[in-house]
mmCIF file of C-alpha atoms in Angstrom:
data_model
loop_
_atom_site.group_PDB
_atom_site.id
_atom_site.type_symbol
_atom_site.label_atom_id
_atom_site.label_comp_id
_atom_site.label_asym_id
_atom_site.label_seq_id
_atom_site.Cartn_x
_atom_site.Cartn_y
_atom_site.Cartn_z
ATOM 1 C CA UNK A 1 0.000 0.000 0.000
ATOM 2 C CA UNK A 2 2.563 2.089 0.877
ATOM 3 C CA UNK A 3 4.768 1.714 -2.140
ATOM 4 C CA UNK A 4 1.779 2.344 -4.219
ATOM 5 C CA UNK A 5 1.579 5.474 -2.859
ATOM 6 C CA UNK A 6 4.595 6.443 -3.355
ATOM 7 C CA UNK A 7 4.267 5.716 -7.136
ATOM 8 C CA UNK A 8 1.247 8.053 -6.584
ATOM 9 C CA UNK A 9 2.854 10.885 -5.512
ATOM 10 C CA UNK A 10 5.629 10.642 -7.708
ATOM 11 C CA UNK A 11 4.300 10.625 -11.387
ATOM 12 C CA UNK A 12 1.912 13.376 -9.706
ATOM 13 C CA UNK A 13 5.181 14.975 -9.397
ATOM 14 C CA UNK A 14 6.233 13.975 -12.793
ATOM 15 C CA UNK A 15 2.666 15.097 -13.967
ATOM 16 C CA UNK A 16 3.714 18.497 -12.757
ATOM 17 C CA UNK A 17 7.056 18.485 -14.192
ATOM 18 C CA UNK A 18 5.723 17.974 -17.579
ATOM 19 C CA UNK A 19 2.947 20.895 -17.134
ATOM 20 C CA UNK A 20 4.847 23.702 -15.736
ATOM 21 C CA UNK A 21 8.296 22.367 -17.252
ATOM 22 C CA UNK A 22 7.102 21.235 -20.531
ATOM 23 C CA UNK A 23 5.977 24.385 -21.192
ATOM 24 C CA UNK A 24 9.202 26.200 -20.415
ATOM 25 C CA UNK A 25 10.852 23.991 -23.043
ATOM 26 C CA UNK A 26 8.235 24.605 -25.268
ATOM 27 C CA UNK A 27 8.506 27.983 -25.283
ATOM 28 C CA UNK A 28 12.213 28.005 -26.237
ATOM 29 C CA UNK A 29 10.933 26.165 -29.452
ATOM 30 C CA UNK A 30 8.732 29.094 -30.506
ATOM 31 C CA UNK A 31 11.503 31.502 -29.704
ATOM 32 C CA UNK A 32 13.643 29.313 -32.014
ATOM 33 C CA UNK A 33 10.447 29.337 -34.562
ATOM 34 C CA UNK A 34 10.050 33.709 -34.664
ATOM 35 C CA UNK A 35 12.095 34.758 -37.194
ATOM 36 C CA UNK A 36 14.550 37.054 -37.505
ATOM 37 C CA UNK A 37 15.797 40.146 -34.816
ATOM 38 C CA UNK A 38 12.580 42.269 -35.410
ATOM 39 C CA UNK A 39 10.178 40.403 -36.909
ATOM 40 C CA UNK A 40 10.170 37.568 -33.832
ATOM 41 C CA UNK A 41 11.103 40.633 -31.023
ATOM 42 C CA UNK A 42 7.458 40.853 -29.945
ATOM 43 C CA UNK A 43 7.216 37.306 -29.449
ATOM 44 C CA UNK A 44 10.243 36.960 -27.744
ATOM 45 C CA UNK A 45 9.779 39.395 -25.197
ATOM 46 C CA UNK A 46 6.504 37.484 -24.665
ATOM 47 C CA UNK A 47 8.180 34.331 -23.866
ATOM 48 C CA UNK A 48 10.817 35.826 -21.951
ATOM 49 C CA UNK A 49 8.179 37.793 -19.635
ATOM 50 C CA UNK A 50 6.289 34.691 -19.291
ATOM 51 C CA UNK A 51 8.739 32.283 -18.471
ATOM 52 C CA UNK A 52 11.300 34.752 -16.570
ATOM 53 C CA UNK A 53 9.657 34.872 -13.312
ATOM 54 C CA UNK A 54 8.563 30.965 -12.886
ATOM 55 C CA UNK A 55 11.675 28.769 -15.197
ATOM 56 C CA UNK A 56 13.720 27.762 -12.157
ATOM 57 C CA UNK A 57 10.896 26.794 -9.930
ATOM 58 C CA UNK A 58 9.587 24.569 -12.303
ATOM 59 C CA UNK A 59 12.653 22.398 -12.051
ATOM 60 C CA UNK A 60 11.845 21.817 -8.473
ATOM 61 C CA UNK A 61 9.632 19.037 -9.754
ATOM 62 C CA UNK A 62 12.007 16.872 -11.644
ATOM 63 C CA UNK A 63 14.354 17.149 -8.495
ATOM 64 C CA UNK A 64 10.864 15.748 -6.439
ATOM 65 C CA UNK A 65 10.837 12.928 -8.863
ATOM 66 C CA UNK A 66 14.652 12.423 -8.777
ATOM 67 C CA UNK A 67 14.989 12.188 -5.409
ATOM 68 C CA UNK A 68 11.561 10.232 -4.500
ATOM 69 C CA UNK A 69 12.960 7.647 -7.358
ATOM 70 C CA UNK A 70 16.198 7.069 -5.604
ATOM 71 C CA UNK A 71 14.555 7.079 -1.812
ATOM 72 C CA UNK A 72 11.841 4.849 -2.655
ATOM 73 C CA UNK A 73 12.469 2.725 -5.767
ATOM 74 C CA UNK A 74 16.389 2.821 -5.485
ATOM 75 C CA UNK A 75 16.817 -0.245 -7.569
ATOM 76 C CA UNK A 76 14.729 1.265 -10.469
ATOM 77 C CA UNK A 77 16.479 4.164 -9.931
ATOM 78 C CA UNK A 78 19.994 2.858 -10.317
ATOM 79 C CA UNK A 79 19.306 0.420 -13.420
ATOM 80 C CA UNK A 80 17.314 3.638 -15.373
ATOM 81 C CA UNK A 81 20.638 5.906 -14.194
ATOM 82 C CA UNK A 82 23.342 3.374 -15.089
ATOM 83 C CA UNK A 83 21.217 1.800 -18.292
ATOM 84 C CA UNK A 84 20.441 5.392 -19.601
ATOM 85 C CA UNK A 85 23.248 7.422 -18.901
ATOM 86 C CA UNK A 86 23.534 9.153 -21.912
ATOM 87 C CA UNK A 87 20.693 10.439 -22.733
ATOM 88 C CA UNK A 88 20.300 11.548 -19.274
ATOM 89 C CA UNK A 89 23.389 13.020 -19.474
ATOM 90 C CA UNK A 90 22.426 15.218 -22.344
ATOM 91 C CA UNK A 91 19.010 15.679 -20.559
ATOM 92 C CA UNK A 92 21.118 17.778 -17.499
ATOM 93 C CA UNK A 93 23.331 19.406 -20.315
ATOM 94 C CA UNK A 94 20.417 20.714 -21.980
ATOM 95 C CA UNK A 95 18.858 22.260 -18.692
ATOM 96 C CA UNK A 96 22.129 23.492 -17.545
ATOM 97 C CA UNK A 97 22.874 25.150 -21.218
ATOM 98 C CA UNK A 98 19.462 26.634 -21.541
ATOM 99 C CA UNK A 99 19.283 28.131 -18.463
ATOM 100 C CA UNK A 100 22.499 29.480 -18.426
ATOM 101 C CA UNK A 101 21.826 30.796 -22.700
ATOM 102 C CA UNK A 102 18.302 32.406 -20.987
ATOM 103 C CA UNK A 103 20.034 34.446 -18.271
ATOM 104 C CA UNK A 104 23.385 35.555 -20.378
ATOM 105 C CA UNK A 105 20.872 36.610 -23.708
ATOM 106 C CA UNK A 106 18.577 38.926 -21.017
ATOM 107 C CA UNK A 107 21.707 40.398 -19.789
ATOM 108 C CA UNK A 108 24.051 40.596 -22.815
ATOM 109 C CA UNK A 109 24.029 43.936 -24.994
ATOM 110 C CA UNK A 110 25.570 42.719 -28.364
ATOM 111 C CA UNK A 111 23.306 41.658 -30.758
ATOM 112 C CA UNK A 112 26.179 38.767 -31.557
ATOM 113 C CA UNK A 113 25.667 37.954 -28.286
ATOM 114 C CA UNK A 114 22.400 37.924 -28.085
ATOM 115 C CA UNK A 115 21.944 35.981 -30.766
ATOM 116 C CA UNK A 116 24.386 33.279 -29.797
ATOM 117 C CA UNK A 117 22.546 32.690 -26.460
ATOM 118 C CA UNK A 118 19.572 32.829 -28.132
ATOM 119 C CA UNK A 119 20.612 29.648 -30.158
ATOM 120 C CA UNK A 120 21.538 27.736 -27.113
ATOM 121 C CA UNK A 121 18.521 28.445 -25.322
ATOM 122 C CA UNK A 122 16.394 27.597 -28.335
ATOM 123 C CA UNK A 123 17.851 24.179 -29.473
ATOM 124 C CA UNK A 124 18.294 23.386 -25.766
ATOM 125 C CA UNK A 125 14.269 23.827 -25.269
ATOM 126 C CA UNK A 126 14.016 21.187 -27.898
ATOM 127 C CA UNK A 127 16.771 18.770 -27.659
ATOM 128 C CA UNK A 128 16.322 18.433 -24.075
ATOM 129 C CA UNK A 129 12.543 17.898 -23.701
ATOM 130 C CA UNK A 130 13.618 14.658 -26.763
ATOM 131 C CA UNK A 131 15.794 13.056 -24.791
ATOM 132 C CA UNK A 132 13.568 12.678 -21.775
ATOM 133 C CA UNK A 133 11.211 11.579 -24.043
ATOM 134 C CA UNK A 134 13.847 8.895 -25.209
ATOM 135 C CA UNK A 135 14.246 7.669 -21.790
ATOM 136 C CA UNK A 136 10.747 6.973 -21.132
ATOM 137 C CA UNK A 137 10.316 5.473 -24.138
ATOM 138 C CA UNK A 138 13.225 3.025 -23.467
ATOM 139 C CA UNK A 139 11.354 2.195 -19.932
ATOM 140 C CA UNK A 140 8.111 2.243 -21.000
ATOM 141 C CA UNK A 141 9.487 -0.756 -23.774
ATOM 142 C CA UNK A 142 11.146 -2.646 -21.076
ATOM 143 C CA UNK A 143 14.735 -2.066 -22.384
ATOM 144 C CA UNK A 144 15.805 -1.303 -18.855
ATOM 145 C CA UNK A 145 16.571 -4.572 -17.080
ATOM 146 C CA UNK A 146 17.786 -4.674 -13.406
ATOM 147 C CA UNK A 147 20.726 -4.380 -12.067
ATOM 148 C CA UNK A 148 23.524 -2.084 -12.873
ATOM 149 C CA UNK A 149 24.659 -1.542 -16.137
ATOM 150 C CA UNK A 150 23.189 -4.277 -17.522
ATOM 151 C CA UNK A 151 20.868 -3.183 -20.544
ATOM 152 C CA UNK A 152 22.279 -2.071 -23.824
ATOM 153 C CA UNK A 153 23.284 1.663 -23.817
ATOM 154 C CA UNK A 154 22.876 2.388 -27.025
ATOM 155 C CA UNK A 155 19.896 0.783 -27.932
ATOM 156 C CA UNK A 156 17.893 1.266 -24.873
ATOM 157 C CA UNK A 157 16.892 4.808 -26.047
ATOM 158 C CA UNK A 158 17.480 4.335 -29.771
ATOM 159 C CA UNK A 159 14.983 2.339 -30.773
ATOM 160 C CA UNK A 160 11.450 3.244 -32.592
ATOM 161 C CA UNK A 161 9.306 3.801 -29.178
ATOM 162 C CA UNK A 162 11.835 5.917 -27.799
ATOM 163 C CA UNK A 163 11.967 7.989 -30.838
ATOM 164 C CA UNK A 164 8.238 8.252 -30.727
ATOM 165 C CA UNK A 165 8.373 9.599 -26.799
ATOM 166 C CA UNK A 166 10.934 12.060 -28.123
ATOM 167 C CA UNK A 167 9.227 13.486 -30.859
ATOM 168 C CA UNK A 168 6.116 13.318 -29.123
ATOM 169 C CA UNK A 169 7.540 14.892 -26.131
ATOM 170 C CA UNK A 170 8.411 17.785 -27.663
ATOM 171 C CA UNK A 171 5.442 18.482 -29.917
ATOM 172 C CA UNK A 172 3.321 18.149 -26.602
ATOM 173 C CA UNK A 173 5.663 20.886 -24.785
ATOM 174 C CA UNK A 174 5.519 22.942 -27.919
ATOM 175 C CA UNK A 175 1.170 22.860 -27.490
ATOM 176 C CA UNK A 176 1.552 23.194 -23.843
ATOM 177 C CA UNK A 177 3.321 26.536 -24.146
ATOM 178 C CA UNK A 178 1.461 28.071 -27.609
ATOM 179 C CA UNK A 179 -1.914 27.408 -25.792
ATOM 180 C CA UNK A 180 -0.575 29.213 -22.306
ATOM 181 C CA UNK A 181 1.320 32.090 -23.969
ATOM 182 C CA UNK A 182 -2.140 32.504 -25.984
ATOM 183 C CA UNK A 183 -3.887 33.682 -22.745
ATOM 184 C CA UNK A 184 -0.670 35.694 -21.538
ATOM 185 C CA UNK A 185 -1.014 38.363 -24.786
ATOM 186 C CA UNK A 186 -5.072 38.254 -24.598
ATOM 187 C CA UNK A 187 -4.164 39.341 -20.736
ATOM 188 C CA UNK A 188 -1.248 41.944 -22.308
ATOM 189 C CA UNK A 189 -3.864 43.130 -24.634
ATOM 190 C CA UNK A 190 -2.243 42.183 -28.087
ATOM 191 C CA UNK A 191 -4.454 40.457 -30.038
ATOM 192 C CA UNK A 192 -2.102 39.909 -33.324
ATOM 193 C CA UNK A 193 0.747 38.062 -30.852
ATOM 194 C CA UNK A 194 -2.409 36.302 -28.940
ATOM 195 C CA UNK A 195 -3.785 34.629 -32.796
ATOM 196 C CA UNK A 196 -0.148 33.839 -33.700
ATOM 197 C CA UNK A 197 -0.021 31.769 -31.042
ATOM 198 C CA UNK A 198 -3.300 30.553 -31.456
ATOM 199 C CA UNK A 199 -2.152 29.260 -34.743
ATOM 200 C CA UNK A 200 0.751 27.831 -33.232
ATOM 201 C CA UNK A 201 -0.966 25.977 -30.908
ATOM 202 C CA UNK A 202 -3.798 24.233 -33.334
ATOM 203 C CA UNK A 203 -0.708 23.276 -35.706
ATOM 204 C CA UNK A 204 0.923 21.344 -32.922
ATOM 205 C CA UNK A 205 -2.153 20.086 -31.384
ATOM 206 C CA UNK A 206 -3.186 18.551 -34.751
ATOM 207 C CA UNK A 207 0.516 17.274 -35.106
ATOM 208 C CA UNK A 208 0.797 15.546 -31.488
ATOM 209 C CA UNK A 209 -2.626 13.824 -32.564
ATOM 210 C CA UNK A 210 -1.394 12.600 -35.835
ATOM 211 C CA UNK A 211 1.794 11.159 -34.227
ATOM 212 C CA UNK A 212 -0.158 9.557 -31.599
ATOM 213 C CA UNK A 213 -1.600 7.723 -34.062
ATOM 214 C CA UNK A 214 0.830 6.640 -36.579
ATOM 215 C CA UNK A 215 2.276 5.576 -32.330
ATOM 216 C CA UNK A 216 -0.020 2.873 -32.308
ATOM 217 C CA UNK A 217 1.364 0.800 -35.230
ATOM 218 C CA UNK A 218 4.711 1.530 -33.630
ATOM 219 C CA UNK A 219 4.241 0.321 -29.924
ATOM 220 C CA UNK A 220 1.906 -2.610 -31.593
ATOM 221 C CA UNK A 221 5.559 -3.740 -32.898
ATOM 222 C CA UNK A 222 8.059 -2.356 -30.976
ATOM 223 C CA UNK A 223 6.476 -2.723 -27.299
ATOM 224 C CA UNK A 224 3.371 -5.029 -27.387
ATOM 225 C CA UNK A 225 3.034 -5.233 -23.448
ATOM 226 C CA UNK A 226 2.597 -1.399 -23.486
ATOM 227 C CA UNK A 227 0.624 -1.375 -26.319
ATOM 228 C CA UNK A 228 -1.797 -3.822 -24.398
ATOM 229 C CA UNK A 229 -1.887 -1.843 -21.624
ATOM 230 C CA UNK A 230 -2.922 1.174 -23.579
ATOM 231 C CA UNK A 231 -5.600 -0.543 -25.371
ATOM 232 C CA UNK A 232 -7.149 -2.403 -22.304
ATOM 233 C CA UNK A 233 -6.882 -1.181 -18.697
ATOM 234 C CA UNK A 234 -5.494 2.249 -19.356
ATOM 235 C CA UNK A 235 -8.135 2.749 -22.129
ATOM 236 C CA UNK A 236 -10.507 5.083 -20.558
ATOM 237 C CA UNK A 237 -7.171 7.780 -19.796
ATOM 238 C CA UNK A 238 -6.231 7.100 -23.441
ATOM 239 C CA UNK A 239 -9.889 8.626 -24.790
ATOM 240 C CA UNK A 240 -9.608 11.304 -21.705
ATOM 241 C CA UNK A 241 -6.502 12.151 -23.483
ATOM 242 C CA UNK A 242 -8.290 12.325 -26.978
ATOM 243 C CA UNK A 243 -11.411 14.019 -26.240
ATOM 244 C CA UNK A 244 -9.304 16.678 -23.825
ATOM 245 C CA UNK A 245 -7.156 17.130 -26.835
ATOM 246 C CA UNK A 246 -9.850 17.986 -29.472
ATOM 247 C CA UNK A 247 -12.335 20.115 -27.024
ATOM 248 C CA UNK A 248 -9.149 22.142 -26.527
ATOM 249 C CA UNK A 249 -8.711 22.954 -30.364
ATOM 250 C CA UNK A 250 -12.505 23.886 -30.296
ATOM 251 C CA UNK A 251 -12.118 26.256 -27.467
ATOM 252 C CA UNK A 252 -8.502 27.305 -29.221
ATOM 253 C CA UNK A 253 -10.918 27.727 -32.105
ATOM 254 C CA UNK A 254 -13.408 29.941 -29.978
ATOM 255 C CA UNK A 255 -10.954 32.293 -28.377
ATOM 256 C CA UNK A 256 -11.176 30.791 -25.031
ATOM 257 C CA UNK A 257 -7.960 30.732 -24.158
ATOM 258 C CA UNK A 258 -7.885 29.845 -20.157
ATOM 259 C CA UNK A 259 -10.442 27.155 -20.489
ATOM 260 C CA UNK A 260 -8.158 25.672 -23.446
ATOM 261 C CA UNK A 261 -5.406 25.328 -21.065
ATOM 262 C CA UNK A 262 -7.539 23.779 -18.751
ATOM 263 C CA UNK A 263 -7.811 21.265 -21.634
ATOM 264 C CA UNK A 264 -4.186 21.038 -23.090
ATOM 265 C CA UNK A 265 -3.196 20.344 -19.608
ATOM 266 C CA UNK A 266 -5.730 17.444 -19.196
ATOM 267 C CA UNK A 267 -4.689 15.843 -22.542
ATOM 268 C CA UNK A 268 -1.068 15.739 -21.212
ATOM 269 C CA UNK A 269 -1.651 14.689 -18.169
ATOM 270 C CA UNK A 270 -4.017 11.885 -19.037
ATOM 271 C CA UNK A 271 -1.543 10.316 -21.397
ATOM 272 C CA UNK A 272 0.950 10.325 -18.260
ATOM 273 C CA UNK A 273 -1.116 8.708 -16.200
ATOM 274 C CA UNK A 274 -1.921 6.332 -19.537
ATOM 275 C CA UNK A 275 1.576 5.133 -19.267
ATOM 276 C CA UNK A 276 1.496 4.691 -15.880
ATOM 277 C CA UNK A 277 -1.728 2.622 -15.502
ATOM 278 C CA UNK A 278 -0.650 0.637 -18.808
ATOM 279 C CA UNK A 279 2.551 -0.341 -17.284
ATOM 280 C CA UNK A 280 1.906 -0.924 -13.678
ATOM 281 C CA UNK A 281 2.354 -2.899 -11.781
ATOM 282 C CA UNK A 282 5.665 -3.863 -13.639
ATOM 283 C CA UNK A 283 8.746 -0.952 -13.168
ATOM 284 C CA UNK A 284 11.211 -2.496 -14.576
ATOM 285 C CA UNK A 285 11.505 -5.281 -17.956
ATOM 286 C CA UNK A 286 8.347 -7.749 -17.329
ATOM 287 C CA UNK A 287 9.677 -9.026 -13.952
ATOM 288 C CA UNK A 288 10.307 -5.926 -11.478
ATOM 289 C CA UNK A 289 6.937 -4.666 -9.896
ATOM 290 C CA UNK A 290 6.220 -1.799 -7.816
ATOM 291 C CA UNK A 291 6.451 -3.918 -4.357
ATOM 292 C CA UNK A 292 9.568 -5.888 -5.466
ATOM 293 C CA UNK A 293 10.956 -2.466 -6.170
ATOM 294 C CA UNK A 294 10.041 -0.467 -3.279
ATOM 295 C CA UNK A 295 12.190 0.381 -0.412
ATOM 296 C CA UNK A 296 11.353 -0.706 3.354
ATOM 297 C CA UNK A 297 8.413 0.299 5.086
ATOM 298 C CA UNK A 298 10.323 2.237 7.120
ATOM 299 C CA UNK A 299 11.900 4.510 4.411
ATOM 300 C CA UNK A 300 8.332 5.197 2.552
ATOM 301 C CA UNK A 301 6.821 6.417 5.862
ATOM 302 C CA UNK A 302 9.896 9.048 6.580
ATOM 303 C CA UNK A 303 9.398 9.995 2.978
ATOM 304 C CA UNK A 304 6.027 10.737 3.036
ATOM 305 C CA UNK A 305 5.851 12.898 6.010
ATOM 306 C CA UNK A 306 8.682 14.185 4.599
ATOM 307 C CA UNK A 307 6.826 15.031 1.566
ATOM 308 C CA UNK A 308 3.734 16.463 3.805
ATOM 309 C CA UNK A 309 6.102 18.910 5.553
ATOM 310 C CA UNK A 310 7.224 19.926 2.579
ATOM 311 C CA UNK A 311 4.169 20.269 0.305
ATOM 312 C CA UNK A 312 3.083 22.527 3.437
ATOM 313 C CA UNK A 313 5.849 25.165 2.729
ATOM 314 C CA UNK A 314 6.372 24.729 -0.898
ATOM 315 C CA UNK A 315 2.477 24.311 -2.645
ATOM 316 C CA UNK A 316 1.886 27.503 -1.116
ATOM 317 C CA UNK A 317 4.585 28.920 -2.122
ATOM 318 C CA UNK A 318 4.636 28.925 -5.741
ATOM 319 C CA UNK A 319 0.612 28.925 -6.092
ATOM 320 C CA UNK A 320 1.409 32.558 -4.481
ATOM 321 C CA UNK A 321 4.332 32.799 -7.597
ATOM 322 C CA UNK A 322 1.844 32.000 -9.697
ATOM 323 C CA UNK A 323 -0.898 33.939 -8.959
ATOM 324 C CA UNK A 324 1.509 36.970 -8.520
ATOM 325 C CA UNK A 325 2.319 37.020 -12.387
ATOM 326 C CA UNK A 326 -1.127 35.837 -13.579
ATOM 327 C CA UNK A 327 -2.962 39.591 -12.540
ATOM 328 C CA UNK A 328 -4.017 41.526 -14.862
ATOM 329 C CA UNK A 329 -1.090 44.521 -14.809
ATOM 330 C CA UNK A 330 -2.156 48.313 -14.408
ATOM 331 C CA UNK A 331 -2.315 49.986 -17.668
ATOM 332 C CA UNK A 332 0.894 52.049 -16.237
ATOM 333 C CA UNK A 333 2.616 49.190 -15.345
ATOM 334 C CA UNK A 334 2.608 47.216 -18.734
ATOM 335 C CA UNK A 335 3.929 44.505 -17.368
ATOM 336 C CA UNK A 336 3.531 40.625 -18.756
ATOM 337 C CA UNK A 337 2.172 37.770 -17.025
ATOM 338 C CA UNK A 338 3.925 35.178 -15.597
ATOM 339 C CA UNK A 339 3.611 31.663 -17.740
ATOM 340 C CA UNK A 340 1.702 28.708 -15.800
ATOM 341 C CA UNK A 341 -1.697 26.631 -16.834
ATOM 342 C CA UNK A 342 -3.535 27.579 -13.843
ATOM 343 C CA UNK A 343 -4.246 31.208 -14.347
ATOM 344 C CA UNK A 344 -7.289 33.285 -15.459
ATOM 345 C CA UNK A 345 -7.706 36.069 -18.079
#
């Protein structure tokens, strides 16, 4: 019971990682996608306003998930680490560089510079978001066996359904933050940035569905115990998923932008929980399962009051953050809203 819980609270954390995170990453992708110096200026200062006050928090989650893997799934944690290295070690590369690209571009002064940072942070926001889509994929297909070191490095995230999490990881990041930066210029009160993203958002919407579904053929091949997961007991998230993701183009469609998040955010987080359902009770290859996996009794308890102290300091903390940059500036003031799912117009 315990354990299960655990594995609760922890892909709620990942859930949140891929929300407020994916996003983030996102974002850099459109900033890679608008244009030239002036002609993509207004959107950039868009994405920099929106993501500026909120980008480091949202790593917070993927250090919950980290750290909750290690504590209460240790063995899971060390065959993904030592199995997957590389990707994962161009997953931390790509944080590192982007964050580091989005701090030096805001300060720098030379357009060179700025436009060298700007590169980094923009193929960062995309390469980075891939290869954690690689690395579930090469779970989620049971190329991670136990024990250390002992699945193939190479092929354990090169294969077809870790290509498919990639590309579908970063399409879904890419909607995530078209559909919240669509509110953010509504709430700025500039409507031509507010349809371009609108546009943005129904391209990539209708391009995550169509991968989905060429995805099916794939994980029918590549990783049938997923795939009959997907198509039996996780069904019902699966269609959540769907229907989420086409009443959100309809209300894209409609101009109503906060209630479309409300729906992009859904889709994503239904397909999470998808995976999860599909997959569980098996971790690890078709032989590890969540209470083979899980640490002592003893260690899930301290973690979860752990956890409760913790959620009692930090959920506060950043719904405050985000609240703070989701109000409607003074007309004086002119300032842009923060960039989160959970705001209002």
């Amino acid at each position: 019971m315990l354990a299960n819980v655990t594995l609760a609270v922890m892909w709620a954390g990942l859930t949140c990682y891929a929300l407020f995170g994916g996003a983030d990453f996102g974002a850099g992708l459109w900033d890679l996608l608008a244009g030239r110096d002036r002609g993509g200026l207004p959107q950039r200062r868009l994405i920099e306003h929106s993501i500026g006050p909120v980008w480091e928090a949202n790593h917070v989650w993927l250090i919950f998930v980290i750290v909750l893997l290690w504590a209460g799934f240790s063995p899971v944690f060390a065959a993904v680490l030592s199995t997957l290295y590389i990707p994962l070690t161009l997953t931390a590369l790509g944080i590192i560089a982007r964050g580091a690209a989005f701090a030096f571009r805001k300060a720098s002064t030379e357009l060179w510079q700025q436009r060298l940072f700007g590169a980094c942070f923009a193929l960062s926001s995309v390469v980075t978001p891939f290869f954690l889509g690689t690395v579930a994929g090469g779970v989620a297909s049971g190329r991670v066996p136990p024990g250390l070191a002992t699945g193939d490095t190479l092929t354990s995230w090169i294969n077809p359904t870790s290509l498919l999490g990639g590309v579908l990881s970063v399409l879904a990041c890419a909607h995530l933050a078209a559909v919240y930066l669509c509110a953010d210029a509504a709430r700025a009160g500039d409507a031509e940035l507010a349809t371009g993203f609108r546009r943005r958002a129904m391209v990539s919407g209708l391009l995550s569905g169509l991968v989905a579904l060429v995805g099916i053929a794939i994980l029918d091949q590549d990783a049938p115990l997923l795939f009959h997961g997907l198509t039996h007991r996780a069904l019902p998230l699966v269609i959540v998923s769907a229907v989420a993701g086409l009443l959100g183009l309809a209300l894209l469609a409609g101009r109503r932008f906060v209630l479309a998040r409300a729906a992009a955010a859904l889709a994503v987080a239904a397909i999470l929980w998808a995976w999860g359902a599909a997959q569980y009770p098996r971790m690890l290859g078709p032989g590890v399962t969540v209470s083979a996996a899980a640490s002592v009794e003893s260690v899930l308890v301290a973690c979860l009051i752990a956890l409760g102290v913790g959620f009692l300091v930090l959920v506060p903390s950043l719904l405050l953050l985000y609240a703070t940059f989701q109000r409607k500036p003074p007309p004086a003031a002119g300032a842009q809203p923060g960039l989160d799912p959970s705001g209002a117009e």
